[in-house]
């Protein structure tokens, strides 16, 4: 019998098309795997009945030759995506038992193409975190552990449930979102592939908002090809999101296996940090060597404003969050803590509903937008953002096709290990990924090796706006050279 | 720049989040840690630089100014903690 859960989406698609197995069989195998993996806490809501209904429907369509590009493929959905009739919480107490009466554009496109929903995946509360420890449903365990150790590690965040579930073979792929690194960092920590597309490539409609000028949806998959297949269904213009871009979605899968000969790959010197682990440095040179062997040309480039990206992010993102999260007032949906006056009701509701990290960011955002401070903080940060974007534009203008960097400054760490005393320690996780959000560019994290303790490490490729194809072509070269990595099952 | 305890209380009120006195020193420490981290932006020369207002240069699409939605009152109040006849209920605001 086929081991259904270890198939890639591309393999399952072929098996379904030539009737080797049904979507119902494939879906049942994944539902069983989810049940057996509750110790990971990757799913916050399992929807087995819905999954089986969708699988039967897909089987019917496949039988009639009407199956879409994702017909019968079981997926997990980050709990930040509104799903009609299925509880959506952003993993925050303040949304309580919110059941949307509408479907997010991205997920509706997945269902349009025939995909099957297995359930909702854990994430950091409102996507604010880099370890999935801020979720009101508790932390997610990474399926990877250090060699010879029983210590649970974090899967990264905020899309920690998505990354953990895909790595542990609980779903064939997952939706995720990325505001400062929330797709790429968890992908790196779990040896999965995650792409944050260009800002505007996927509609944000129906996705719980964190920082609207930075938020972007993307997939996490087990291979570069699977991520390309998923992104094609997720992407596209949506009149309901005025920031979504009206340009055709290419067949990303066609970019897989395309020659990268003659491409210019930038190696930014500013990403060579003091005290960077030698393993990361080694991985980076190895990745460069693989691309060179495939015919690409390597050039050193400079992105001088890199070091200001993270501090500017910690003004822009909290400012937008404080504004977006003003809607949680205990009136229209979610939690309400009764009060004698409406003010007391607002303040009590928000104090009880928001976790510590969310409260901290809403407060800092409120402060930087308050009278007298707007110019010094928010306006200045938006000007710095222009400079960061220009760094990349200058680089691409010199003929660089893509930029290669490490994805994270370290491998996965232990639950409770970081950020307890100083929030900045946790924020530094996103140091290589956050520049990409600030500039609105696409970025992909591809597994590239392991550290001395046997934990996965990844490389990041940054592309030109709407040139995701090049990232898939280059990512495939890295995947072919590095091979794929699967965690040993302990759960 | 750093914030004092009174400023922490004022921000909490502006953000409509109840904070008790015991939490103030801790919050003050966290906010000051973040403010000192972002302080390095003051060394950047931003004179003559336009603030970034959109990620991709494009003209915002506008739809025709017509009613194209509605008659979904049930959906709108479905998740509300307290409603009556399609109205949201809140504590008394006007005496």
mmCIF file of N, CA, C and O in Angstrom, chain A residues 134 266 299 346 468:
data_model
loop_
_atom_site.group_PDB
_atom_site.id
_atom_site.type_symbol
_atom_site.label_atom_id
_atom_site.label_comp_id
_atom_site.label_asym_id
_atom_site.label_seq_id
_atom_site.Cartn_x
_atom_site.Cartn_y
_atom_site.Cartn_z
ATOM 1 N N UNK A 134 2.995 32.614 21.286
ATOM 2 C CA UNK A 134 2.023 33.598 21.770
ATOM 3 C C UNK A 134 0.580 33.174 21.487
ATOM 4 O O UNK A 134 -0.347 33.893 21.833
ATOM 5 N N UNK A 266 23.125 38.074 -6.467
ATOM 6 C CA UNK A 266 23.780 39.006 -5.549
ATOM 7 C C UNK A 266 23.995 38.378 -4.177
ATOM 8 O O UNK A 266 23.111 37.706 -3.648
ATOM 9 N N UNK A 299 27.775 37.725 -7.670
ATOM 10 C CA UNK A 299 28.376 39.056 -7.535
ATOM 11 C C UNK A 299 28.121 39.579 -6.121
ATOM 12 O O UNK A 299 27.047 39.352 -5.556
ATOM 13 N N UNK A 346 -14.999 48.396 26.827
ATOM 14 C CA UNK A 346 -13.899 48.325 25.859
ATOM 15 C C UNK A 346 -12.600 47.901 26.541
ATOM 16 O O UNK A 346 -11.901 46.997 26.104
ATOM 17 N N UNK A 468 8.441 35.813 -9.121
ATOM 18 C CA UNK A 468 8.457 34.583 -8.324
ATOM 19 C C UNK A 468 9.024 33.415 -9.139
ATOM 20 O O UNK A 468 9.678 32.529 -8.582
#
